[in-house]
Coordinates of C-alpha atoms in Angstrom, one line a residue:
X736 CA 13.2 -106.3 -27.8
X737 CA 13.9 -103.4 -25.5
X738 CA 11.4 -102.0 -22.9
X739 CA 10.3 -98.5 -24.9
X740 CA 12.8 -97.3 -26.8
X741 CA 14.3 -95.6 -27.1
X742 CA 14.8 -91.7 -28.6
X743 CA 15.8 -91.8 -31.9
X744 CA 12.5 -93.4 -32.1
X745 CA 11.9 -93.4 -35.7
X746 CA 13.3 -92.0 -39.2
X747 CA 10.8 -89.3 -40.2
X748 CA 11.4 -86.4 -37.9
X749 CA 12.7 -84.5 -40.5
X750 CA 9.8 -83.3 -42.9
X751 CA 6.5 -81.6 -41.1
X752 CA 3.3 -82.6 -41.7
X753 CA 4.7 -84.5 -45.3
X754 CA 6.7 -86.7 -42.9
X755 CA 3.4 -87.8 -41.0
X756 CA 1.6 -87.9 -44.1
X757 CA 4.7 -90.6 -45.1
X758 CA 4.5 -92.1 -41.8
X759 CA 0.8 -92.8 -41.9
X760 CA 1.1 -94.5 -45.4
X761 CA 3.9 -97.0 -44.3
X762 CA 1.9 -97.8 -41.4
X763 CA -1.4 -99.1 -43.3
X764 CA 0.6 -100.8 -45.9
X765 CA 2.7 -103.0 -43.2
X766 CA 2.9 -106.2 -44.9
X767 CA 4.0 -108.3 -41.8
X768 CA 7.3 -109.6 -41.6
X769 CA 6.4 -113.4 -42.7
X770 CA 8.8 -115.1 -40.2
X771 CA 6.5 -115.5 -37.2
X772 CA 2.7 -116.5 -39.2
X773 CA 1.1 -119.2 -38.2
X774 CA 3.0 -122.3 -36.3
X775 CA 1.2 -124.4 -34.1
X776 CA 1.2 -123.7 -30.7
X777 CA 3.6 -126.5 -29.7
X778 CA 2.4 -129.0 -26.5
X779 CA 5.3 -126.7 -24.7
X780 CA 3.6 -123.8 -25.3
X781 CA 0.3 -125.2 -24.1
X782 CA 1.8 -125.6 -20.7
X783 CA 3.2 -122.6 -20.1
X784 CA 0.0 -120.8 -20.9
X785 CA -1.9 -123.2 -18.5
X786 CA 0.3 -122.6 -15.9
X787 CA 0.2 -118.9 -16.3
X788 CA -3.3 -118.8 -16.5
X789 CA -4.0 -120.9 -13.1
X790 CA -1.3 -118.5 -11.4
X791 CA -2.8 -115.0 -12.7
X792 CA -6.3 -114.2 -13.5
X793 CA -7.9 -114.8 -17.0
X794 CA -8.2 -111.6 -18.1
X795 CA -4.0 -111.2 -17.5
X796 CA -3.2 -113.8 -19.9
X797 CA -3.4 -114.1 -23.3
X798 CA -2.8 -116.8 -26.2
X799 CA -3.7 -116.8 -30.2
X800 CA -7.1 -116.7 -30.6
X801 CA -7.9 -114.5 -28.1
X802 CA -9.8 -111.5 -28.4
X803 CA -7.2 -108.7 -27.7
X804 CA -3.5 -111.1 -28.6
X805 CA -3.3 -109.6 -31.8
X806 CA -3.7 -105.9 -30.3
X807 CA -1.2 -106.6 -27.4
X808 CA 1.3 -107.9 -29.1
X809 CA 1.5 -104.9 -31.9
X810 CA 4.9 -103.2 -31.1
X811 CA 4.7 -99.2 -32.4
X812 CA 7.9 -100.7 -34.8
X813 CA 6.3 -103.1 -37.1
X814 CA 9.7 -104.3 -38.6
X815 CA 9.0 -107.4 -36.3
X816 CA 5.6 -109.2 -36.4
X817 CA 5.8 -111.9 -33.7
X818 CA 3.6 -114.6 -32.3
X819 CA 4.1 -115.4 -28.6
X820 CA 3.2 -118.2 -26.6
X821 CA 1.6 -116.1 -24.3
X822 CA 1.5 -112.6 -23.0
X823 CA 1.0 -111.3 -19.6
X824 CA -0.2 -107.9 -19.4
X825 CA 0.7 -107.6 -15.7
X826 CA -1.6 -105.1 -12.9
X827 CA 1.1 -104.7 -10.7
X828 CA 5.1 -106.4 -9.9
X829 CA 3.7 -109.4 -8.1
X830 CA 2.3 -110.2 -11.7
X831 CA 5.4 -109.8 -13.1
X832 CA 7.4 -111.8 -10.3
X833 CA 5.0 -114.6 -11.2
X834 CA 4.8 -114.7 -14.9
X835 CA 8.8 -114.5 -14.9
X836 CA 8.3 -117.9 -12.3
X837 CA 6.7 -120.4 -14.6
X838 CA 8.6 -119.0 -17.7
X839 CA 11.7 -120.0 -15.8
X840 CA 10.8 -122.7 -15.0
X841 CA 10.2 -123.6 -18.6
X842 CA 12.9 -122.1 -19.5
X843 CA 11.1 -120.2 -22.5
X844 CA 12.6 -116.6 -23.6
X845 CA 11.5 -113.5 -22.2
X846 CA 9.9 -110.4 -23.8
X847 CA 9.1 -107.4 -22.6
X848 CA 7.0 -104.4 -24.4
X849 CA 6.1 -101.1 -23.3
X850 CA 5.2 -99.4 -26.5
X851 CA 7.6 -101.6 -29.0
X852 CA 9.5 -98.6 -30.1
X853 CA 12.6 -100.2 -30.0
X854 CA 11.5 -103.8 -30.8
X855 CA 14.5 -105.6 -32.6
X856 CA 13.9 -109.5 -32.1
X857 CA 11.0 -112.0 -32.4
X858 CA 9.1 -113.0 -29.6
X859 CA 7.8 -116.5 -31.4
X860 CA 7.5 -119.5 -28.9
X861 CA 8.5 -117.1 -25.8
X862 CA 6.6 -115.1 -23.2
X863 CA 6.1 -111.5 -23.8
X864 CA 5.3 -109.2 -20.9
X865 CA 3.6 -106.0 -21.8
X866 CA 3.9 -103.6 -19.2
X867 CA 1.9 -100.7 -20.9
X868 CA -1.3 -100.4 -18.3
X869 CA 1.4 -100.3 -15.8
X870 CA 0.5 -96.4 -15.1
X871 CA 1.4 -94.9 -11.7
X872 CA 3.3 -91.7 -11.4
X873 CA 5.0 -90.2 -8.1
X874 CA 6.3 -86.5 -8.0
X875 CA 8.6 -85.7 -4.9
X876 CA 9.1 -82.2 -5.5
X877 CA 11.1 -81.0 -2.9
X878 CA 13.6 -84.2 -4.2
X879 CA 13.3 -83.0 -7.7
X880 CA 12.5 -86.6 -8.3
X881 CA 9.6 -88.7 -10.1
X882 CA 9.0 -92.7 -9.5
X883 CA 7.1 -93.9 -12.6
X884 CA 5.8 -97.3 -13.5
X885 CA 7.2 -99.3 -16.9
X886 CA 3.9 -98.3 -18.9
X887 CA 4.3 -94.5 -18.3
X888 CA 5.3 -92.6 -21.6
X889 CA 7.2 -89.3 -21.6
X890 CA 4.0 -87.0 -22.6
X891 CA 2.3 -88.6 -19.3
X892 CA 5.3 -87.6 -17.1
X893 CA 6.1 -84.3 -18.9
X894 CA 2.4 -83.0 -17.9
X895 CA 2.2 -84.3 -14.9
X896 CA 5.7 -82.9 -13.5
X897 CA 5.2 -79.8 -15.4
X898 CA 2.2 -79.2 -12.7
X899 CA 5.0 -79.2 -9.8
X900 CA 7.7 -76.8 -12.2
X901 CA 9.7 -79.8 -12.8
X902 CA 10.5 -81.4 -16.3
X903 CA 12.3 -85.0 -16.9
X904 CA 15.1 -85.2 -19.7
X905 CA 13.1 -86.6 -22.4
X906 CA 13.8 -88.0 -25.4
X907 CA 12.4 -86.7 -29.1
X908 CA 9.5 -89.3 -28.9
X909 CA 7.6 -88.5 -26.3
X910 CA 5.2 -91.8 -26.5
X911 CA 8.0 -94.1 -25.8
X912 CA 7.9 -95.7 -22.2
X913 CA 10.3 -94.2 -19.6
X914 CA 11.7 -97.3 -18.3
X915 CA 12.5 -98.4 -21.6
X916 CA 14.6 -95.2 -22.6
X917 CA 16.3 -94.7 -19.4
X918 CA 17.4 -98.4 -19.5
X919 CA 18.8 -97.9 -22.9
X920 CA 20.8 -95.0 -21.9
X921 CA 18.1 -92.1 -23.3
X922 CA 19.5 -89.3 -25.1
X923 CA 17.5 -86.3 -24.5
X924 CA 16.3 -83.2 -26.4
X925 CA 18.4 -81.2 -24.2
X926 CA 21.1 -83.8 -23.4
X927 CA 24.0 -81.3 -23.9
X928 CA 23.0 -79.3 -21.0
X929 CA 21.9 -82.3 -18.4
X930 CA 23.7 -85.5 -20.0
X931 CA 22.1 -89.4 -20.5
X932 CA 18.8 -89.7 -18.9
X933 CA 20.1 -92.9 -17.0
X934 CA 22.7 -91.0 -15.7
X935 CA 20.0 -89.3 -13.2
X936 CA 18.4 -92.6 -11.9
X937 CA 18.2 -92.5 -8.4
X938 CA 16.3 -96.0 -8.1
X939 CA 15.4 -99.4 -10.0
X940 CA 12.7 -101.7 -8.7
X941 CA 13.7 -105.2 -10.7
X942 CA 12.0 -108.5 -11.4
X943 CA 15.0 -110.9 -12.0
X944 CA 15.4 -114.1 -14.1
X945 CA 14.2 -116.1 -10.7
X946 CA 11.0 -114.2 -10.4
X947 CA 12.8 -112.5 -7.3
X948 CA 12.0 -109.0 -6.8
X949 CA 15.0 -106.5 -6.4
X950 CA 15.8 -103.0 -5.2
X951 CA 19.1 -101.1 -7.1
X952 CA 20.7 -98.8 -5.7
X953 CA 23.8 -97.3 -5.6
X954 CA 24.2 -98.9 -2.4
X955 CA 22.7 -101.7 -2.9
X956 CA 23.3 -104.3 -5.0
X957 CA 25.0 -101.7 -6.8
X958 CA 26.5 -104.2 -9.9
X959 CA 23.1 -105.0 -11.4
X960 CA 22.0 -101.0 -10.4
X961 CA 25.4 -100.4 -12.9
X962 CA 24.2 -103.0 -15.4
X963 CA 20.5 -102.1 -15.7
X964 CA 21.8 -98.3 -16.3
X965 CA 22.2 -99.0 -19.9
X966 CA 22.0 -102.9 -20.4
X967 CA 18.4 -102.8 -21.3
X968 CA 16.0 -105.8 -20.9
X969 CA 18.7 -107.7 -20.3
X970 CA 18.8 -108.3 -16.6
X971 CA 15.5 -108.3 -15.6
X972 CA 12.0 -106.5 -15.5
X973 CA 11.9 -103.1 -14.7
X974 CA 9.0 -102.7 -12.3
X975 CA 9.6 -99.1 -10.9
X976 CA 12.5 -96.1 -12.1
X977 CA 13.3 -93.3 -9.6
X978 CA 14.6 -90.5 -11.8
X979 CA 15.6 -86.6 -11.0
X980 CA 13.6 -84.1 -12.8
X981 CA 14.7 -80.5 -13.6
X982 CA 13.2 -77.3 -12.5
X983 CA 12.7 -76.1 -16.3
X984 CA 9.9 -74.9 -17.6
X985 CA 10.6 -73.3 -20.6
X986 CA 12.8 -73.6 -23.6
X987 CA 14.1 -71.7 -26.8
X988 CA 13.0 -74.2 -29.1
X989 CA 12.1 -75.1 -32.7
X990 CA 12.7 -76.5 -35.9
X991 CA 14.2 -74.7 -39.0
X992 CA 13.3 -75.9 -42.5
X993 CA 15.6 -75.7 -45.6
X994 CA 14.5 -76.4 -49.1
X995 CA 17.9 -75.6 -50.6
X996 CA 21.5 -75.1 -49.9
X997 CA 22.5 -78.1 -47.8
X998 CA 26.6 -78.1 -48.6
X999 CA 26.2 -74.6 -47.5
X1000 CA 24.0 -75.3 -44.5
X1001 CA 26.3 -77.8 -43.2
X1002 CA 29.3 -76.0 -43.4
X1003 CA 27.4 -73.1 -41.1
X1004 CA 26.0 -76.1 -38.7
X1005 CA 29.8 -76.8 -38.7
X1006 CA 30.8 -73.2 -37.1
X1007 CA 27.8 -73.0 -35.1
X1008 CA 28.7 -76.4 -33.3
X1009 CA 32.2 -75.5 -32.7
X1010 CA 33.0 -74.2 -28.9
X1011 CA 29.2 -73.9 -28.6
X1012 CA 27.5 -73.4 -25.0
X1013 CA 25.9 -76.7 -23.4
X1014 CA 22.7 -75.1 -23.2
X1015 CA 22.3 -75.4 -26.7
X1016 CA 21.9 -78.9 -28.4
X1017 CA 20.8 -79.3 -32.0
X1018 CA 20.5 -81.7 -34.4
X1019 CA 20.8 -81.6 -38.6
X1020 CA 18.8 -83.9 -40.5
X1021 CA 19.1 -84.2 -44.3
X1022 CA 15.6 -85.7 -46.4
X1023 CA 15.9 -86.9 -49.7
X1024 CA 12.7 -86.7 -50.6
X1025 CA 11.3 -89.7 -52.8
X1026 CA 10.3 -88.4 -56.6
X1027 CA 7.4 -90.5 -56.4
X1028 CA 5.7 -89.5 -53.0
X1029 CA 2.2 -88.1 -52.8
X1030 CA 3.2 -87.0 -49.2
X1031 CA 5.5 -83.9 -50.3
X1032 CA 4.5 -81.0 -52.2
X1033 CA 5.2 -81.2 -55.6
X1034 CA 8.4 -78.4 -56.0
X1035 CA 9.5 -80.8 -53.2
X1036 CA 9.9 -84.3 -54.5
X1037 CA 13.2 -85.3 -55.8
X1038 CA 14.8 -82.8 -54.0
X1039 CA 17.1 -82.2 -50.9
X1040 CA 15.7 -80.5 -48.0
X1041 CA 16.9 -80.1 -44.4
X1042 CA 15.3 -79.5 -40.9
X1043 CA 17.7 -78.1 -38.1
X1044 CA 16.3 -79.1 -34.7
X1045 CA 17.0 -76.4 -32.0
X1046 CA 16.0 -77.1 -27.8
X1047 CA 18.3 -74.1 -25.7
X1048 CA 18.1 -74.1 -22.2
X1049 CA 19.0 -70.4 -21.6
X1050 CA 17.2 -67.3 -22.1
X1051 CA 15.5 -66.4 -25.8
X1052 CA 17.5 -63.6 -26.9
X1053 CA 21.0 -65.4 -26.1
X1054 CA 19.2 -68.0 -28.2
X1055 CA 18.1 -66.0 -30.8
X1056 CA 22.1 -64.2 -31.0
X1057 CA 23.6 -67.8 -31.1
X1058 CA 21.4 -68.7 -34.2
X1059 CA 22.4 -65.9 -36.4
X1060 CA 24.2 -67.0 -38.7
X1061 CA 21.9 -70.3 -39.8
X1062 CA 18.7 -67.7 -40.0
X1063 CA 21.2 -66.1 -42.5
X1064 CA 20.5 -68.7 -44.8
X1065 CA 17.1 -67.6 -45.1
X1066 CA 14.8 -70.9 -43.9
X1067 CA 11.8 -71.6 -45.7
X1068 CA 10.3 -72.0 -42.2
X1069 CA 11.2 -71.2 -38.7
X1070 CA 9.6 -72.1 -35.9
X1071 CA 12.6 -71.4 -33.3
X1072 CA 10.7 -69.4 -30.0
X1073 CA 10.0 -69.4 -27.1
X1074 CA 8.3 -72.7 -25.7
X1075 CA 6.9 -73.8 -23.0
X1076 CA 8.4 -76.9 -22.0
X1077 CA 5.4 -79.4 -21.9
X1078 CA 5.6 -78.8 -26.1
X1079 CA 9.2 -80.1 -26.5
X1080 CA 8.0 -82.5 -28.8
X1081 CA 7.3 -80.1 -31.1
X1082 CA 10.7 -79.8 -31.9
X1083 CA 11.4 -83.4 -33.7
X1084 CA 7.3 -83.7 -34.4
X1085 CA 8.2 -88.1 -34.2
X1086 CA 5.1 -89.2 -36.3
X1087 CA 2.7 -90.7 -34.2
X1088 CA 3.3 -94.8 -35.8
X1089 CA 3.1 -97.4 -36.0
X1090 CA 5.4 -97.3 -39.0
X1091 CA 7.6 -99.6 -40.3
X1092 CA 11.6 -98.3 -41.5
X1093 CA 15.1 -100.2 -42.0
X1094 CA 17.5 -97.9 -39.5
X1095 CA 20.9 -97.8 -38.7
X1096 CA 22.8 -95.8 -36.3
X1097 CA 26.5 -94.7 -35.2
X1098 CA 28.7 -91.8 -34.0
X1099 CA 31.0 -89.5 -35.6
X1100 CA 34.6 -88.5 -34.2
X1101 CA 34.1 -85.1 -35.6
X1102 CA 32.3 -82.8 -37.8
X1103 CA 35.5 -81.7 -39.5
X1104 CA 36.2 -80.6 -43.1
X1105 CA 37.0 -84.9 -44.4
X1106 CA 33.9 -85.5 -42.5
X1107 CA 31.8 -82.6 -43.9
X1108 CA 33.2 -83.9 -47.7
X1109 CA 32.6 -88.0 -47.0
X1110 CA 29.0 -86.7 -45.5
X1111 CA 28.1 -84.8 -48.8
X1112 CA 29.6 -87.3 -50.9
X1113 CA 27.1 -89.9 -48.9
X1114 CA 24.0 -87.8 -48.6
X1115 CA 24.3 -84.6 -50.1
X1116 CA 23.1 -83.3 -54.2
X1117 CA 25.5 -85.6 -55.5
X1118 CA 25.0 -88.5 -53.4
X1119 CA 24.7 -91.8 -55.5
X1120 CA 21.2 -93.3 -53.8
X1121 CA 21.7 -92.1 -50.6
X1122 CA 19.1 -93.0 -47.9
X1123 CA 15.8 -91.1 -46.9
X1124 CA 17.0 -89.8 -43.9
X1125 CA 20.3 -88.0 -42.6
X1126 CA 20.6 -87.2 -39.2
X1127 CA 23.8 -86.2 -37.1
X1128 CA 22.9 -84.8 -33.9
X1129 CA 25.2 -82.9 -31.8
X1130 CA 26.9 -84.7 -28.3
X1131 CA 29.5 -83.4 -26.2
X1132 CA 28.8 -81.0 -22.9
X1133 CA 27.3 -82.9 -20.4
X1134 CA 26.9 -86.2 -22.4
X1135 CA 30.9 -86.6 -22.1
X1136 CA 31.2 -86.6 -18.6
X1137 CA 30.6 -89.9 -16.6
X1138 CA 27.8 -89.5 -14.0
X1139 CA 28.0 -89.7 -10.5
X1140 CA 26.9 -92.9 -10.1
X1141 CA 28.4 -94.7 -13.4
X1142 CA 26.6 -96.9 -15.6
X1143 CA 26.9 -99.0 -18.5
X1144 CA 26.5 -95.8 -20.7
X1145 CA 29.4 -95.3 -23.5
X1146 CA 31.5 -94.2 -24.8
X1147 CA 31.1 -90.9 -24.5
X1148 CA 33.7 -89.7 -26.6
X1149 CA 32.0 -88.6 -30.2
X1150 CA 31.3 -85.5 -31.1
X1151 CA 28.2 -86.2 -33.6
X1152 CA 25.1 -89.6 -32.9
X1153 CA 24.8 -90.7 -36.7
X1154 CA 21.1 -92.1 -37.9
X1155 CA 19.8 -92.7 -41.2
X1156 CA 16.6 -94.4 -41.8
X1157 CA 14.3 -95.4 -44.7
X1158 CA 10.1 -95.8 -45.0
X1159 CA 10.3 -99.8 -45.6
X1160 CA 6.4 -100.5 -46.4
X1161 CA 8.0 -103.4 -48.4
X1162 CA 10.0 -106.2 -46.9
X1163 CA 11.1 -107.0 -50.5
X1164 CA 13.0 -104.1 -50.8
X1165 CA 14.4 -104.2 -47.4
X1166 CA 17.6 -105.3 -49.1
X1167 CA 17.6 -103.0 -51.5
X1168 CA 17.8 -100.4 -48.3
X1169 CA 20.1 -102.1 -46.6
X1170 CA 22.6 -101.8 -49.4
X1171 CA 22.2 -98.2 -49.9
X1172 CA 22.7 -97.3 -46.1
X1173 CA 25.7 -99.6 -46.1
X1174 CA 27.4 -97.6 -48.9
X1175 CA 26.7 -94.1 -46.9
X1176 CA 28.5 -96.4 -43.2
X1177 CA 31.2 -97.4 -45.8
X1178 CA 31.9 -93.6 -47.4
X1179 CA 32.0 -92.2 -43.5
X1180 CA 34.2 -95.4 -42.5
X1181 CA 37.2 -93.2 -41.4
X1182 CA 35.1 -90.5 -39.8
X1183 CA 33.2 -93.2 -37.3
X1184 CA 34.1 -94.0 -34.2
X1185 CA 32.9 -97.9 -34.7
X1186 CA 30.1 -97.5 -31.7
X1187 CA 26.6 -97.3 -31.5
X1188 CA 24.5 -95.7 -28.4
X1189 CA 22.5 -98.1 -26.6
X1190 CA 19.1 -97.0 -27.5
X1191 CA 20.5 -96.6 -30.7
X1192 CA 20.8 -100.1 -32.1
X1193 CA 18.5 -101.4 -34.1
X1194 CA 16.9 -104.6 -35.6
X1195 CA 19.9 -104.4 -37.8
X1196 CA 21.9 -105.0 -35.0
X1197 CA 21.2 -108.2 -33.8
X1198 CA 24.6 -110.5 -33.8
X1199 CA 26.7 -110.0 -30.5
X1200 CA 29.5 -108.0 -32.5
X1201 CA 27.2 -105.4 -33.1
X1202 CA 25.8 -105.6 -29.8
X1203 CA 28.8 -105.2 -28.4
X1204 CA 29.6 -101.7 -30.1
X1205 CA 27.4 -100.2 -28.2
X1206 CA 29.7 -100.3 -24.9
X1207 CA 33.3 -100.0 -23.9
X1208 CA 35.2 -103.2 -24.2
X1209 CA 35.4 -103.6 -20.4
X1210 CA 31.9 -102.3 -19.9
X1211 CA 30.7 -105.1 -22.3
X1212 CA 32.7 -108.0 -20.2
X1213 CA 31.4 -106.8 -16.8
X1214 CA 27.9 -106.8 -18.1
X1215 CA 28.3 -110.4 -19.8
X1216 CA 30.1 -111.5 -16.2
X1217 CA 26.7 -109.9 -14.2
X1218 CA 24.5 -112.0 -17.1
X1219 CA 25.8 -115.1 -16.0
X1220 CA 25.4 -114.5 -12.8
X1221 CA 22.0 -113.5 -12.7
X1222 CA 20.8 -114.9 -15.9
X1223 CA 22.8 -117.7 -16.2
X1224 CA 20.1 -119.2 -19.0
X1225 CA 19.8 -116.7 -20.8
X1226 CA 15.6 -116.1 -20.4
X1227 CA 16.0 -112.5 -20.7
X1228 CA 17.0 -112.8 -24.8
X1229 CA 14.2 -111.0 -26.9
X1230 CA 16.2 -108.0 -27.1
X1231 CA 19.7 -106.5 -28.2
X1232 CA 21.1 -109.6 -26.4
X1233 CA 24.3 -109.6 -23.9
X1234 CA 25.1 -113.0 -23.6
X1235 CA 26.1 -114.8 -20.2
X1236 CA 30.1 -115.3 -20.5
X1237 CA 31.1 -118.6 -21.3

């Protein structure tokens, strides 16, 4: 389980208000994964909570039974439905430096959950930490900086640096924590023009596996300030994140809806992405829209339609020149303009949740003509069952170069981040799903570059191989080097796991 996560936050950005409508209805049906129902608290667990609750105050600790468990332990992603030992839902890092204390000293997994976005393993038997009324917000802005706490979400940071004319590099979800995203890597709406959102961390403010509280730097202790920078939950709990902001207040943003012509709008979003300013970053996301859903229109259902997402940094009439050609093909809807920054969400319009979906994620070397053919065979009119949802969005610029202070970020060598999703009210079909998506990974085979971005692996993604696609090989054997050496045991699991080398 990862502290937010994480960006790509969820598979229905693609349709409007129908998308929502979708969202809404997967949400209420969530039949609960059956894997964590109801074991008996073991005498284990029974100490741990007793120990916790002598340590922290009552109203800090919570087991099953209790009034509020079953609210606090809800992750936004409801692929996962897990029963804890106990969860701590912490008032400030001495909590957290405690709570990790006695769960060491049982030596019981670790959790932590911000808003669950990016939830991928169980919890059952362990401790989960929620940091979510963890709230506090500092803007310097004369340092172009802000210092958030792990339950702040990008809408609460966007507002309140927007009051100073500064604006962090958010992802599209703007309810996922900032902690969690940054750790994860974060890919932002405007992440050609400013990079990963961990590569502008300035500070980390750590609970490790000892319950010992740490300060990263890149000056000090400057290996785990690399490792956090991408590892995820992996190494500790994030108490604090120092991270720059950007004096932006505005953007030339949108969406642009397409009820028709996909081959033809991809091989314009082809052009268009070719030699293409780093002020511009876009994505392209293909729907196939279920015959059977009440949340589309009815000319709509069974049909192909696509959203192009549009977030340019410059000024609007060098925007509205470098869209030409795609307003060409005549949208159904455009909502391309200018924006004031505070509504970049508008842009991807992530439905609100919780939501259940089976996901999958990777990059693309290219968008070149093999591609453009293997993606149309996989998703396109004449795709064989392809999945829901399509999305390649567009890297390069900024998200190529390595930072100043480098992290565990990468590669950052494709050209295109790969996503496709489905609305998976139904564990019994998750199979079924999984299959489909698995033929679309196995039709791009030659066009992938075999890695997954941080924030973008899912609950599909659980087994160390895949975990270790998300970073370069010697990346991946530094970070499992620092694991051992400050998780030896392994407490900090619940999450895309880095194991401690042997």
């Amino acid at each position: 389980m990862s502290q937010q996560q994480p960006g790509r936050r969820t598979a229905l950005k693609a349709a409007g208000a129908g998308a929502l409508a979708l969202a809404a209805g997967a949400a209420s049906a969530n039949p609960a994964s059956a894997q964590d129902t109801t074991t008996t608290a073991t005498r284990g667990e029974h100490a741990l909570a007793a120990q916790l609750r002598r340590a922290l105050p009552d109203n800090r600790v919570l087991v099953r039974g209790d009034a509020a468990y079953d609210a606090e332990r809800a992750a936004y992603h409801r692929v996962i439905d897990h029963h804890p030992a106990a969860i701590v839902l912490p008032r400030h890092a001495d909590d957290i430096a405690t709570a990790v204390r006695i769960a060491s000293h049982h030596r019981v997994p670790i959790a932590v959950q911000a808003t669950g976005h990016g939830i991928s393993r169980s919890a059952h038997g362990g401790l989960l930490i929620n940091t979510r009324h963890l709230k506090r917000i500092r803007i310097n802005p004369a340092q172009h900086t802000a210092a958030v706490s792990p339950g702040v979400v990008f809408s609460e940071l966007i507002d309140t640096a927007a009051a100073h004319g500064l604006a962090p590099a958010t992802g599209s979800a703007v309810d996922v924590s900032v902690t969690g995203y940054t750790s994860g890597g974060g890919l932002p709406v405007i992440g050609r023009t400013v990079g990963f959102a961990a590569d502008h961390v300035t500070r980390i403010d750590l609970v490790d596996a000892k319950g010992r509280r740490r300060r990263l730097t890149p000056h000090r202790d400057a290996d785990l300030f690399w490792a956090v920078r991408g590892g995820k939950s992996n190494f500790g709990v994030i108490t604090e994140i120092e991270t720059a902001l950007f004096p932006l207040t505005r953007l030339y943003g949108g969406n642009m809806l397409f009820t028709g012509g996909v081959p033809e709008l991809l091989r314009a979003y082809q052009k268009f992405t070719c030699n293409l300013t780093e002020q511009m970053t876009t994505s392209l996301v293909i729907v196939n829209v279920p015959t059977d859903s009440p949340a589309f229109p009815e000319p709509l259902r069974g049909k192909i339609i696509a959203k192009l997402r549009v977030a340019f940094t410059g000024n609007a009439t060098e925007g509205e020149k470098l869209l030409r050609p795609l307003r060409a093909l005549n949208p159904a809807q455009d909502t391309v303009a200018e924006m004031p920054y505070t509504d970049i969400a508008k842009i991807y319009a992530d439905p609100a949740g919780p939501i259940r979906t089976r996901e999958r994620a990777g990059a693309l070397r290219a968008l070149d003509d093999t591609t453009l053919r293997r993606l149309l065979r996989a998703a396109g009119p004449d795709a064989d069952r392809p999945p829901m949802i399509v999305e390649i969005r567009h890297l390069g610029g900024a998200l190529a170069r390595a930072p100043k202070h480098p992290n565990a970020v990468g590669p950052r060598d494709a050209a295109f981040n790969l996503f496709v999703a489905d609305v998976a009210p139904d564990p019994a079909k998750d199979a079924a799903l999984e299959a489909r998506q698995q033929q679309l990974f196995d039709i791009l085979g030659p066009s992938l570059t075999g890695h997954t971005q941080p924030n973008f692996l899912t609950d599909h993604d659980k087994t160390a191989t895949r975990v270790r696609r998300a970073y370069r090989p010697r990346d991946y054997e530094r970070l499992t080097t620092l694991k051992r050496r400050y998780d030896r045991h392994n407490l900090f699991r619940v999450n895309h796991n880095i194991p401690p080398a042997a």
